[in-house]
Coordinates of C-alpha atoms and ligand atoms in Angstrom, one line a residue:
M1 CA -9.6 -59.6 87.3
T2 CA -5.2 -59.4 88.7
I3 CA -3.7 -56.2 88.0
T4 CA -0.3 -57.7 85.5
G5 CA 0.8 -53.9 85.5
E6 CA 1.5 -54.1 81.6
M7 CA -0.2 -52.3 78.6
L8 CA -3.1 -53.4 76.0
I9 CA -1.9 -52.9 72.5
G10 CA -4.8 -54.1 70.4
G11 CA -6.1 -57.8 71.7
S12 CA -2.3 -58.5 73.7
A13 CA -1.4 -57.2 77.1
V14 CA 2.0 -56.0 77.1
K15 CA 5.5 -55.7 79.2
G16 CA 6.7 -52.0 79.7
S17 CA 10.6 -52.3 79.0
E18 CA 11.2 -48.1 80.1
A19 CA 11.3 -46.4 84.0
V20 CA 9.1 -49.0 86.7
L21 CA 6.1 -46.6 87.0
R22 CA 4.4 -47.6 90.7
C23 CA 0.8 -45.7 92.0
M24 CA 1.1 -44.5 95.1
N25 CA -2.4 -44.4 97.7
P26 CA -2.0 -40.4 98.3
A27 CA -4.1 -40.5 102.1
T28 CA -1.6 -43.8 103.6
N29 CA 1.4 -42.7 101.3
E30 CA 1.9 -47.5 100.0
A31 CA 3.7 -48.3 96.9
L32 CA 0.6 -50.2 96.1
E33 CA 1.6 -53.5 93.8
P34 CA 2.0 -54.5 90.9
P35 CA 5.1 -52.4 89.6
F36 CA 4.3 -50.8 86.3
H37 CA 6.9 -50.2 83.4
G38 CA 6.4 -47.5 80.8
G39 CA 6.5 -47.9 77.2
N40 CA 8.6 -46.5 74.5
E41 CA 8.9 -45.4 71.2
Q42 CA 8.5 -48.8 69.6
H43 CA 4.8 -49.7 71.6
V44 CA 4.1 -45.6 70.3
E45 CA 4.7 -47.6 67.1
R46 CA 3.2 -50.5 67.2
A47 CA -0.5 -49.4 69.0
C48 CA -0.8 -46.7 66.4
A49 CA 0.3 -49.2 63.4
L50 CA -2.5 -51.6 64.9
A51 CA -4.9 -49.1 65.2
Q52 CA -4.5 -47.1 61.7
D53 CA -5.2 -51.2 60.5
A54 CA -8.4 -51.0 62.1
F55 CA -9.8 -47.6 61.4
D56 CA -11.3 -48.7 57.6
S57 CA -13.1 -52.2 58.8
Y58 CA -14.4 -50.1 62.1
R59 CA -15.4 -47.2 60.1
N60 CA -17.7 -49.1 57.5
T61 CA -19.5 -50.9 60.7
S62 CA -22.7 -50.2 60.8
P63 CA -24.4 -47.4 63.0
Q64 CA -25.8 -50.9 65.0
Q65 CA -22.6 -52.8 65.6
R66 CA -21.0 -50.0 66.9
A67 CA -23.5 -49.0 69.2
A68 CA -23.5 -53.0 70.4
F69 CA -19.7 -52.8 71.2
L70 CA -20.2 -49.3 72.5
D71 CA -23.1 -51.2 74.6
A72 CA -21.2 -53.9 75.7
V73 CA -17.8 -51.5 77.3
A74 CA -20.5 -50.2 79.7
E75 CA -21.3 -54.2 81.2
E76 CA -18.5 -55.0 80.8
I77 CA -17.4 -52.6 83.4
E78 CA -20.2 -53.6 85.4
A79 CA -19.2 -56.6 85.8
L80 CA -16.1 -56.1 86.6
G81 CA -17.4 -55.3 90.1
D82 CA -16.3 -54.0 93.3
E83 CA -12.3 -54.7 92.1
L84 CA -12.8 -51.1 90.1
I85 CA -13.6 -49.3 92.5
V86 CA -11.9 -50.7 95.5
R87 CA -9.1 -49.9 92.9
A88 CA -9.8 -46.7 92.2
M89 CA -10.3 -45.8 96.3
Q90 CA -6.9 -47.1 96.3
E91 CA -5.3 -44.6 93.5
T92 CA -7.1 -41.2 94.8
A93 CA -8.8 -41.4 97.7
L94 CA -11.5 -40.5 96.8
P95 CA -15.0 -41.9 98.6
R96 CA -17.1 -45.4 97.5
P97 CA -19.5 -43.7 96.8
R98 CA -18.0 -41.3 94.4
L99 CA -16.2 -43.4 92.4
E100 CA -19.7 -46.2 92.4
G101 CA -21.5 -42.7 91.1
E102 CA -18.9 -42.6 88.5
R103 CA -18.8 -45.7 87.3
A104 CA -22.2 -45.4 86.7
R105 CA -21.8 -42.5 85.0
T106 CA -19.6 -43.8 82.5
C107 CA -21.5 -46.4 81.7
K108 CA -24.2 -44.0 81.3
Q109 CA -22.4 -42.3 79.0
L110 CA -21.7 -44.8 76.4
R111 CA -24.3 -46.1 76.2
M112 CA -26.1 -42.3 75.8
F113 CA -23.2 -42.3 72.7
A114 CA -24.8 -45.6 72.2
D115 CA -28.1 -44.5 71.2
V116 CA -26.7 -41.1 69.7
V117 CA -24.9 -43.4 67.1
R118 CA -28.0 -45.0 66.5
R119 CA -30.3 -41.5 66.1
G120 CA -27.9 -41.3 63.5
H121 CA -28.5 -37.0 63.7
W122 CA -24.4 -36.4 63.8
L123 CA -23.6 -36.8 59.8
N124 CA -25.9 -34.7 59.6
A125 CA -27.5 -36.0 55.6
T126 CA -27.9 -33.1 54.5
L127 CA -28.7 -33.6 50.0
D128 CA -29.0 -31.1 47.6
S129 CA -30.4 -32.7 44.6
A130 CA -29.6 -31.6 40.4
S131 CA -30.7 -28.8 38.5
D132 CA -30.3 -26.7 35.8
A133 CA -28.0 -25.1 37.1
R134 CA -25.9 -26.7 40.0
P135 CA -25.0 -30.4 40.3
D136 CA -26.3 -33.8 42.5
L137 CA -25.0 -32.8 46.2
R138 CA -24.7 -34.8 49.2
M139 CA -22.5 -34.5 52.6
R140 CA -22.1 -36.3 55.7
M141 CA -19.7 -36.8 58.2
V142 CA -16.7 -38.8 58.6
A143 CA -15.1 -40.0 61.2
L144 CA -11.0 -38.9 61.6
G145 CA -8.9 -41.9 62.2
P146 CA -7.4 -43.0 64.5
V147 CA -7.7 -40.1 68.4
A148 CA -5.2 -40.0 70.8
V149 CA -6.8 -40.4 74.9
F150 CA -5.4 -39.1 77.6
G151 CA -7.0 -40.0 80.7
A152 CA -7.1 -37.6 83.3
S153 CA -6.9 -37.4 87.0
N154 CA -8.9 -35.7 88.3
F155 CA -11.8 -38.4 87.3
P156 CA -10.3 -42.0 87.3
L157 CA -13.9 -43.8 85.0
A158 CA -16.3 -40.7 84.0
F159 CA -13.1 -38.4 81.8
S160 CA -9.6 -42.1 81.5
V161 CA -9.8 -45.6 79.1
A162 CA -13.0 -46.2 79.1
G163 CA -14.1 -41.9 79.5
G164 CA -15.9 -39.1 77.6
D165 CA -13.1 -38.6 75.1
T166 CA -12.6 -42.9 74.1
A167 CA -16.8 -43.1 74.0
S168 CA -17.0 -39.7 71.6
A169 CA -14.3 -41.2 69.0
L170 CA -15.6 -44.6 69.1
A171 CA -18.6 -43.5 68.0
V172 CA -18.3 -42.1 65.6
G173 CA -15.8 -44.5 63.9
C174 CA -12.4 -43.7 65.1
P175 CA -9.8 -46.6 67.1
V176 CA -8.6 -44.9 69.9
V177 CA -4.8 -45.1 71.7
V178 CA -5.2 -44.5 75.6
K179 CA -2.0 -42.6 77.6
A180 CA -3.0 -43.9 81.2
H181 CA -2.6 -41.5 83.9
S182 CA 0.5 -42.5 85.5
A183 CA -1.6 -41.2 89.3
H184 CA -4.0 -44.3 88.7
L185 CA -2.5 -47.2 87.2
G186 CA -4.1 -49.9 87.9
T187 CA -8.1 -48.1 86.9
S188 CA -6.5 -48.0 84.3
E189 CA -5.6 -51.3 83.6
L190 CA -9.5 -52.9 84.2
S191 CA -10.9 -50.1 82.7
G192 CA -8.4 -50.9 79.8
R193 CA -8.8 -54.5 80.1
A194 CA -13.0 -54.8 79.8
V195 CA -12.4 -52.7 76.5
Q196 CA -9.7 -55.3 75.5
R197 CA -13.0 -57.8 75.9
A198 CA -16.0 -55.2 74.6
V199 CA -13.8 -55.6 71.3
A200 CA -13.5 -59.3 71.2
R201 CA -17.1 -60.3 72.2
C202 CA -18.0 -57.7 69.0
G203 CA -15.6 -59.9 66.7
L204 CA -13.4 -55.6 65.7
H205 CA -10.4 -55.2 64.8
E206 CA -7.5 -55.5 67.6
G207 CA -6.6 -52.3 66.8
V208 CA -10.0 -50.7 68.0
F209 CA -8.9 -50.2 71.2
S210 CA -4.9 -49.6 73.1
M211 CA -4.1 -48.4 75.9
L212 CA -0.1 -47.2 77.1
V213 CA 1.5 -46.6 79.6
G214 CA 4.6 -44.6 80.4
A215 CA 5.5 -40.6 81.1
G216 CA 3.4 -38.2 79.0
N217 CA 6.9 -36.4 78.0
Q218 CA 8.5 -39.0 76.5
I219 CA 5.1 -41.7 75.1
G220 CA 2.4 -38.2 75.1
T221 CA 4.8 -37.1 72.7
A222 CA 6.0 -39.5 70.0
L223 CA 1.6 -40.6 70.5
V224 CA 0.8 -36.9 69.4
S225 CA 3.4 -37.5 67.3
H226 CA 2.6 -40.4 65.5
P227 CA 1.2 -39.9 61.6
A228 CA -1.7 -42.6 62.4
I229 CA -2.9 -40.3 64.2
K230 CA -5.5 -37.5 63.2
A231 CA -7.0 -36.6 67.1
V232 CA -5.9 -35.6 70.8
G233 CA -9.0 -35.2 73.7
F234 CA -6.9 -34.4 76.5
T235 CA -7.5 -33.0 80.2
G236 CA -5.3 -31.9 82.6
S237 CA -3.2 -28.7 83.6
R238 CA -3.0 -25.9 81.7
A239 CA 0.9 -26.8 80.6
G240 CA 0.5 -30.4 79.3
G241 CA -2.6 -29.1 77.5
L242 CA 0.2 -26.2 75.8
A243 CA 2.7 -28.2 75.2
L244 CA 1.3 -30.9 73.4
V245 CA -0.6 -28.4 71.2
N246 CA 2.9 -27.7 70.2
V247 CA 3.6 -31.2 69.7
A248 CA 0.7 -31.6 66.8
N249 CA 1.7 -28.4 65.5
S250 CA 4.5 -28.4 64.8
R251 CA 4.2 -31.5 62.9
P252 CA 4.0 -32.1 58.8
E253 CA 0.8 -32.7 59.3
P254 CA -1.0 -30.6 61.6
I255 CA -3.8 -32.0 63.7
P256 CA -6.5 -31.1 65.8
V257 CA -5.6 -31.0 70.0
Y258 CA -8.7 -31.3 72.3
A259 CA -7.6 -30.4 75.6
E260 CA -9.9 -29.3 78.7
M261 CA -7.0 -26.8 81.3
S262 CA -8.4 -24.0 84.1
S263 CA -11.2 -22.8 84.4
I264 CA -12.1 -21.0 87.7
N265 CA -16.7 -20.4 87.2
P266 CA -16.9 -17.2 88.1
V267 CA -19.4 -16.9 90.9
F268 CA -21.6 -13.5 90.5
L269 CA -24.0 -12.8 93.6
L270 CA -25.7 -9.9 91.8
P271 CA -27.8 -7.4 95.0
G272 CA -31.2 -9.1 94.7
A273 CA -30.1 -12.8 95.6
L274 CA -28.4 -11.6 98.1
A275 CA -31.4 -10.3 99.6
A276 CA -33.3 -13.1 99.2
R277 CA -30.9 -15.8 100.9
A278 CA -27.5 -14.3 101.7
P279 CA -27.6 -17.1 104.4
Q280 CA -28.1 -20.3 101.6
L281 CA -26.5 -19.1 98.7
A282 CA -23.8 -19.7 101.8
V283 CA -24.0 -23.2 102.6
E284 CA -25.2 -23.7 99.4
Y285 CA -21.3 -22.0 97.5
V286 CA -18.9 -23.7 101.0
N287 CA -20.8 -27.2 99.0
S288 CA -19.2 -26.5 95.7
L289 CA -16.2 -25.3 95.9
T290 CA -15.7 -28.5 99.2
M291 CA -16.9 -30.9 96.7
G292 CA -14.7 -33.4 95.1
V293 CA -11.8 -31.6 97.4
G294 CA -11.9 -29.1 95.4
Q295 CA -10.8 -30.9 92.4
L296 CA -13.2 -31.1 89.6
C297 CA -13.2 -28.9 86.4
T298 CA -16.5 -26.4 87.2
N299 CA -15.0 -26.1 90.9
P300 CA -16.1 -21.9 91.6
G301 CA -13.0 -20.9 92.5
L302 CA -13.4 -16.7 92.3
V303 CA -16.8 -15.5 93.1
L304 CA -18.0 -11.2 92.1
A305 CA -20.5 -9.2 94.9
L306 CA -21.7 -5.6 95.2
P307 CA -20.5 -4.3 99.2
G308 CA -23.5 -3.5 101.2
A309 CA -25.2 -5.5 104.5
D310 CA -26.3 -8.4 102.5
T311 CA -23.2 -9.1 101.2
D312 CA -21.5 -8.7 105.0
A313 CA -24.2 -11.5 105.9
W314 CA -22.9 -14.0 102.9
K315 CA -19.4 -13.7 103.9
A316 CA -20.2 -13.9 108.0
A317 CA -22.3 -17.5 106.7
V318 CA -19.7 -18.5 104.7
A319 CA -16.9 -17.7 106.8
E320 CA -19.2 -19.9 109.8
E321 CA -19.8 -22.4 106.9
I322 CA -15.7 -22.9 106.0
K323 CA -14.8 -23.8 109.4
G324 CA -16.7 -27.0 110.2
R325 CA -15.1 -27.9 106.3
A326 CA -11.4 -30.7 107.2
A327 CA -9.1 -30.9 105.2
A328 CA -9.5 -33.8 102.5
T329 CA -7.0 -36.2 101.1
M330 CA -6.2 -34.9 96.9
L331 CA -5.3 -37.2 94.4
T332 CA -1.4 -36.7 94.0
S333 CA 1.5 -36.3 96.1
Q334 CA 2.2 -33.1 92.5
I335 CA -1.7 -31.6 92.4
H336 CA -1.6 -31.1 96.4
A337 CA 2.0 -29.0 96.1
A338 CA 0.8 -27.2 93.4
Y339 CA -2.7 -26.5 95.8
E340 CA 0.3 -25.7 98.6
R341 CA 1.7 -23.0 95.9
G342 CA -1.5 -22.5 94.7
V343 CA -2.1 -20.5 98.0
A344 CA 0.4 -19.9 99.5
D345 CA 0.1 -17.6 96.0
L346 CA -2.9 -15.9 96.5
Q347 CA -2.2 -15.2 100.4
A348 CA 1.5 -13.4 99.5
A349 CA -0.7 -11.7 96.4
G350 CA -1.7 -7.7 96.3
G351 CA -4.5 -6.5 98.3
V352 CA -5.5 -10.3 98.8
H353 CA -6.4 -12.1 102.1
Q354 CA -8.3 -14.5 104.0
L355 CA -11.8 -15.1 104.8
G356 CA -12.4 -18.3 105.7
C357 CA -11.4 -21.7 105.4
G358 CA -11.5 -25.0 107.8
V359 CA -9.9 -27.0 109.8
E360 CA -6.2 -27.4 108.8
G361 CA -4.9 -31.3 107.7
S362 CA -2.8 -34.0 109.3
L363 CA -2.0 -36.5 106.9
P364 CA -0.5 -36.9 104.0
H365 CA -1.4 -35.1 101.0
Q366 CA -4.4 -33.2 102.5
A367 CA -6.0 -29.6 101.2
M368 CA -7.9 -27.4 103.5
P369 CA -11.0 -26.3 102.0
V370 CA -9.9 -21.1 101.7
V371 CA -11.7 -18.1 100.8
F372 CA -10.5 -14.7 99.6
E373 CA -11.1 -12.3 99.5
T374 CA -9.8 -8.5 97.6
T375 CA -11.0 -5.7 95.7
G376 CA -12.3 -5.2 91.8
A377 CA -9.1 -3.2 92.0
A378 CA -6.3 -5.4 93.2
F379 CA -7.8 -8.4 91.0
L380 CA -7.4 -5.9 87.7
A381 CA -4.1 -4.6 88.9
D382 CA -2.6 -9.2 89.3
H383 CA -3.6 -10.6 86.4
A384 CA -1.7 -14.1 89.0
I385 CA -5.3 -13.7 90.8
Q386 CA -7.0 -15.1 88.0
N387 CA -5.1 -18.5 87.7
E388 CA -6.5 -21.9 88.5
V389 CA -6.1 -22.8 92.1
F390 CA -7.5 -26.9 91.6
G391 CA -8.9 -27.9 94.6
P392 CA -10.3 -26.1 97.5
A393 CA -9.6 -23.0 97.0
S394 CA -11.8 -19.7 96.0
V395 CA -11.3 -15.6 95.6
L396 CA -14.6 -13.4 96.7
V397 CA -14.0 -9.8 94.5
L398 CA -15.8 -7.0 95.5
C399 CA -16.6 -5.2 93.6
Q400 CA -16.6 -1.1 93.7
D401 CA -20.2 -0.4 91.7
E402 CA -21.2 -1.7 88.5
A403 CA -19.3 -0.8 86.4
E404 CA -16.4 -2.5 88.3
L405 CA -18.0 -5.1 88.3
M406 CA -18.4 -4.9 84.1
R407 CA -14.6 -4.3 84.0
V408 CA -14.0 -7.7 86.4
A409 CA -16.0 -9.5 84.1
A410 CA -14.8 -8.6 81.0
S411 CA -11.0 -9.2 82.4
L412 CA -11.5 -12.4 83.1
E413 CA -10.1 -15.0 80.3
G414 CA -12.3 -17.9 79.3
Q415 CA -14.4 -20.1 81.3
L416 CA -16.1 -23.9 81.2
T417 CA -18.8 -22.2 83.2
A418 CA -20.1 -18.8 84.7
T419 CA -22.8 -18.5 87.2
L420 CA -25.5 -15.7 87.8
H421 CA -27.8 -15.6 91.6
A422 CA -29.2 -13.4 90.9
E423 CA -34.0 -12.6 91.0
R424 CA -35.6 -11.8 88.3
A425 CA -38.2 -9.4 89.4
T426 CA -35.1 -7.0 90.8
D427 CA -31.9 -8.4 88.8
A428 CA -32.9 -7.6 85.8
A429 CA -30.7 -5.3 84.3
L430 CA -27.7 -6.1 85.3
A431 CA -28.1 -9.8 85.1
Q432 CA -29.1 -9.3 81.3
R433 CA -25.8 -7.4 81.0
L434 CA -23.7 -9.7 82.9
L435 CA -25.6 -12.3 80.1
S436 CA -24.3 -10.9 77.6
L437 CA -20.8 -10.7 78.4
L438 CA -20.6 -13.6 80.3
E439 CA -21.8 -16.2 77.5
L440 CA -18.7 -14.9 74.9
K441 CA -16.4 -16.2 77.9
A442 CA -17.5 -19.5 78.6
G443 CA -19.4 -22.7 77.8
R444 CA -22.3 -23.0 79.5
V445 CA -23.7 -20.2 81.6
L446 CA -26.1 -20.7 84.8
V447 CA -28.8 -18.1 86.3
N448 CA -29.1 -19.5 90.7
G449 CA -27.6 -22.9 90.4
F450 CA -23.1 -24.8 91.3
P451 CA -21.3 -25.2 88.5
T452 CA -19.8 -28.4 90.0
G453 CA -22.0 -31.7 88.7
V454 CA -21.4 -32.2 84.2
E455 CA -25.3 -33.3 83.2
V456 CA -24.5 -36.4 80.3
C457 CA -27.7 -34.8 78.1
N458 CA -27.9 -33.8 74.6
A459 CA -27.4 -29.7 74.8
M460 CA -24.3 -29.7 77.6
V461 CA -21.3 -28.3 76.6
H462 CA -18.2 -28.6 78.7
G463 CA -16.1 -26.5 77.0
G464 CA -15.6 -23.1 76.4
P465 CA -12.7 -20.5 75.4
F466 CA -8.9 -20.9 76.3
P467 CA -7.7 -21.2 79.3
S468 CA -10.7 -22.7 79.3
T469 CA -10.2 -25.2 76.5
S470 CA -7.7 -25.1 73.0
D471 CA -10.8 -24.6 71.0
S472 CA -13.7 -23.4 71.9
R473 CA -15.9 -24.9 69.3
S474 CA -16.7 -27.7 71.7
T475 CA -17.6 -29.6 74.2
S476 CA -16.4 -33.2 76.4
V477 CA -19.1 -33.5 77.5
G478 CA -22.8 -34.3 75.9
A479 CA -24.1 -35.9 72.7
T480 CA -21.9 -33.2 70.4
A481 CA -18.9 -34.1 71.9
I482 CA -18.9 -36.5 68.9
N483 CA -17.8 -34.0 66.0
R484 CA -14.5 -33.2 67.7
F485 CA -13.5 -35.8 65.5
L486 CA -16.1 -36.3 62.0
R487 CA -15.4 -34.3 59.6
P488 CA -17.6 -32.7 56.8
V489 CA -16.9 -34.5 52.5
C490 CA -19.9 -33.9 49.8
Y491 CA -20.4 -36.0 47.4
Q492 CA -21.4 -34.2 43.9
N493 CA -23.0 -36.4 41.0
L494 CA -22.1 -39.6 42.6
P495 CA -25.2 -42.7 41.4
E496 CA -26.8 -44.3 43.4
E497 CA -25.2 -47.3 44.3
W498 CA -21.9 -45.8 45.2
L499 CA -23.1 -42.9 47.5
P500 CA -23.2 -43.9 51.3
E501 CA -26.1 -45.7 52.7
S502 CA -27.1 -41.9 54.8
L503 CA -27.1 -40.3 51.3
R504 CA -29.1 -43.0 49.0
D505 CA -33.0 -41.5 48.0
A506 CA -33.5 -45.0 50.1
N507 CA -32.6 -43.1 53.3
P508 CA -32.5 -47.0 54.0
H509 CA -32.4 -46.0 57.6
G510 CA -35.0 -44.0 58.5
L511 CA -32.1 -41.3 59.0
W512 CA -33.6 -37.4 59.7
R513 CA -31.8 -35.7 56.7
L514 CA -31.9 -31.5 55.1
K515 CA -33.2 -32.3 51.9
D516 CA -33.5 -28.7 49.7
G517 CA -33.1 -26.8 52.5
A518 CA -36.0 -29.0 54.1
L519 CA -36.1 -31.9 57.2
T520 CA -37.5 -35.1 56.8
Q521 CA -37.2 -38.2 56.9
G522 CA -38.2 -38.7 53.9
Ligands
NAP601 P1 -1.0 -32.2 83.9 O1 0.4 -32.4 84.6 O2 -1.9 -31.4 82.4 O3 -0.9 -35.2 82.6 C1 -1.9 -35.0 82.0 C2 -1.6 -36.3 81.8 O4 -0.1 -35.7 80.0 C3 -0.4 -37.0 82.0 O5 -0.3 -38.3 81.1 C4 0.3 -36.6 81.7 O6 1.4 -37.5 82.1 C5 0.3 -36.3 80.6 N1 1.1 -34.5 80.3 C6 1.8 -33.9 80.8 N2 3.0 -33.5 80.4 C7 2.7 -33.2 78.6 C8 3.5 -33.0 78.6 N3 4.6 -32.1 78.3 N4 3.9 -33.3 77.6 C9 2.8 -35.0 77.2 N5 2.1 -34.4 77.7 C10 1.5 -35.0 78.5 O7 -2.5 -33.2 84.2 P2 -3.0 -33.8 86.4 O8 -1.7 -34.6 85.9 O9 -4.1 -34.2 86.0 O10 -2.8 -32.3 87.2 C11 -2.0 -31.9 86.9 C12 -2.6 -30.4 87.8 O11 -3.3 -30.4 86.3 C13 -3.0 -29.8 88.4 O12 -3.0 -29.0 89.6 C14 -4.5 -29.3 87.8 O13 -3.6 -27.2 88.4 C15 -4.6 -28.8 86.7 N6 -5.5 -29.7 86.3 C16 -6.5 -29.6 85.4 C17 -8.4 -29.9 85.3 C18 -9.4 -29.4 84.8 O14 -9.7 -29.5 85.1 N7 -9.0 -28.1 85.0 C19 -8.3 -31.7 85.4 C20 -7.0 -32.4 86.1 C21 -6.0 -31.6 86.2 P3 2.7 -37.9 82.8 O15 1.6 -37.3 83.9 O16 2.3 -39.4 82.9 O17 4.2 -37.4 82.8

């Protein structure tokens, strides 16, 4: 397939009319062909009107039809073959194995949501029989309406055009209008055409999927402002996410924005764990920090420990390990510039010094890994030290005692993850105090692992209190990501044949339902 530089609006490919957008190869600084043109408000209007038109027929497709559609999207993505991987490598400088893994994850996500749709427990079908005291009441979840999805810079496949936000919205019956990320427009067009083909193959309304291109401040704002749009999925900067939350809240009809923004993913190294395996923990930490050039939302940007000989051994091992780690190319020149600014801010912060760094880069947009060290007191005195530095930079906070460690933990902003390295025999008391606090700070709490690497499964939570996300009640990864795009409806005293099938006495799809307080498939 050839990339044409067009937007995808319903079943059509449409040339934009606004400023030229060119994707750059960040490794070479070369402009990639073809040029794209940004869309305007008429394109937003057309895509949203089609999504609105498609909503009723799409939400009323059977779970089997929607599952088959999601499976078809996965097949179409796979059928793109190497062209998708090669283009994504050019646009992101991410290596082939990483992108092949990301493609597999994207298809796994689509197929997982297909299974979730088929199982039907997301409907939350609940029946309360009539009695003398109350009428017949039955409840289920329904789709919110068309959803706007913003592709992420750091996951050109798994969190972009056909990524988790799109898959979870499509799963429950919401049409999707994607705003492609400007850094990987060719990858986006290829993925978008795969979704478009799946829509046609499955005989669905063309408005089920559209993909727009353009500067976020115009196209993105117009999209979130459009009355047809009923929810937003976003992964990116805190500034971008908050701007969209403000747009959504200023509408005559405010809508939810599920923005995943910034997180520094604290890792606590407790004394027993350091005594047992300081050198191994140092290597695993540097591996996690430098994975994907640190451009992962779950990157371990903060480490906390208490003073002692084992902590000194860990520090020495980190300094030694990171020395050999080469600088690597970041996703975009803007992300690289933001990284350099963040590192410079840490370098200039009071009470912060460098613990170790990698090999400096000689090519464009390369980030050198670096670890800083500070004290608990300095960290508590300067809130800016906990600003996310997106890339392979991290800060060790050495707390003078357990009381200070707990104060530092309590001062942390909301996080996607929080990690404890601890020994059950020796660290139990401190670990349990920390766990009780950290479950209020983070969406995922881990013991004796590293936060990078997010499983796609039923129990995963990739979310957390502000600023890690704009709505801590949700997750953007895992089966329950679909709840973001649903709302409950209660049906009171409806005749059997007027009820949705999922709530009828006969239970034609054999769903598990809560009937008069008991879970039953009957
Ligand atoms: P971004 O600047 O927030 O952009 C993400 C998307 O939102 C783009 O499509 C962008 O459009 C759009 N957008 C940005 N500001 C907007 C606004 N005011 N109104 C409407 N739309 C807007 O994020 P990025 O380009 O991915 O990276 C920039 C920084 O984000 C990184 O340096 C990093 O700090 C952070 N980041 C964090 C994570 C994380 O998971 N924690 C992930 C990725 C990035 P245009 O670019 O086309 O204008």
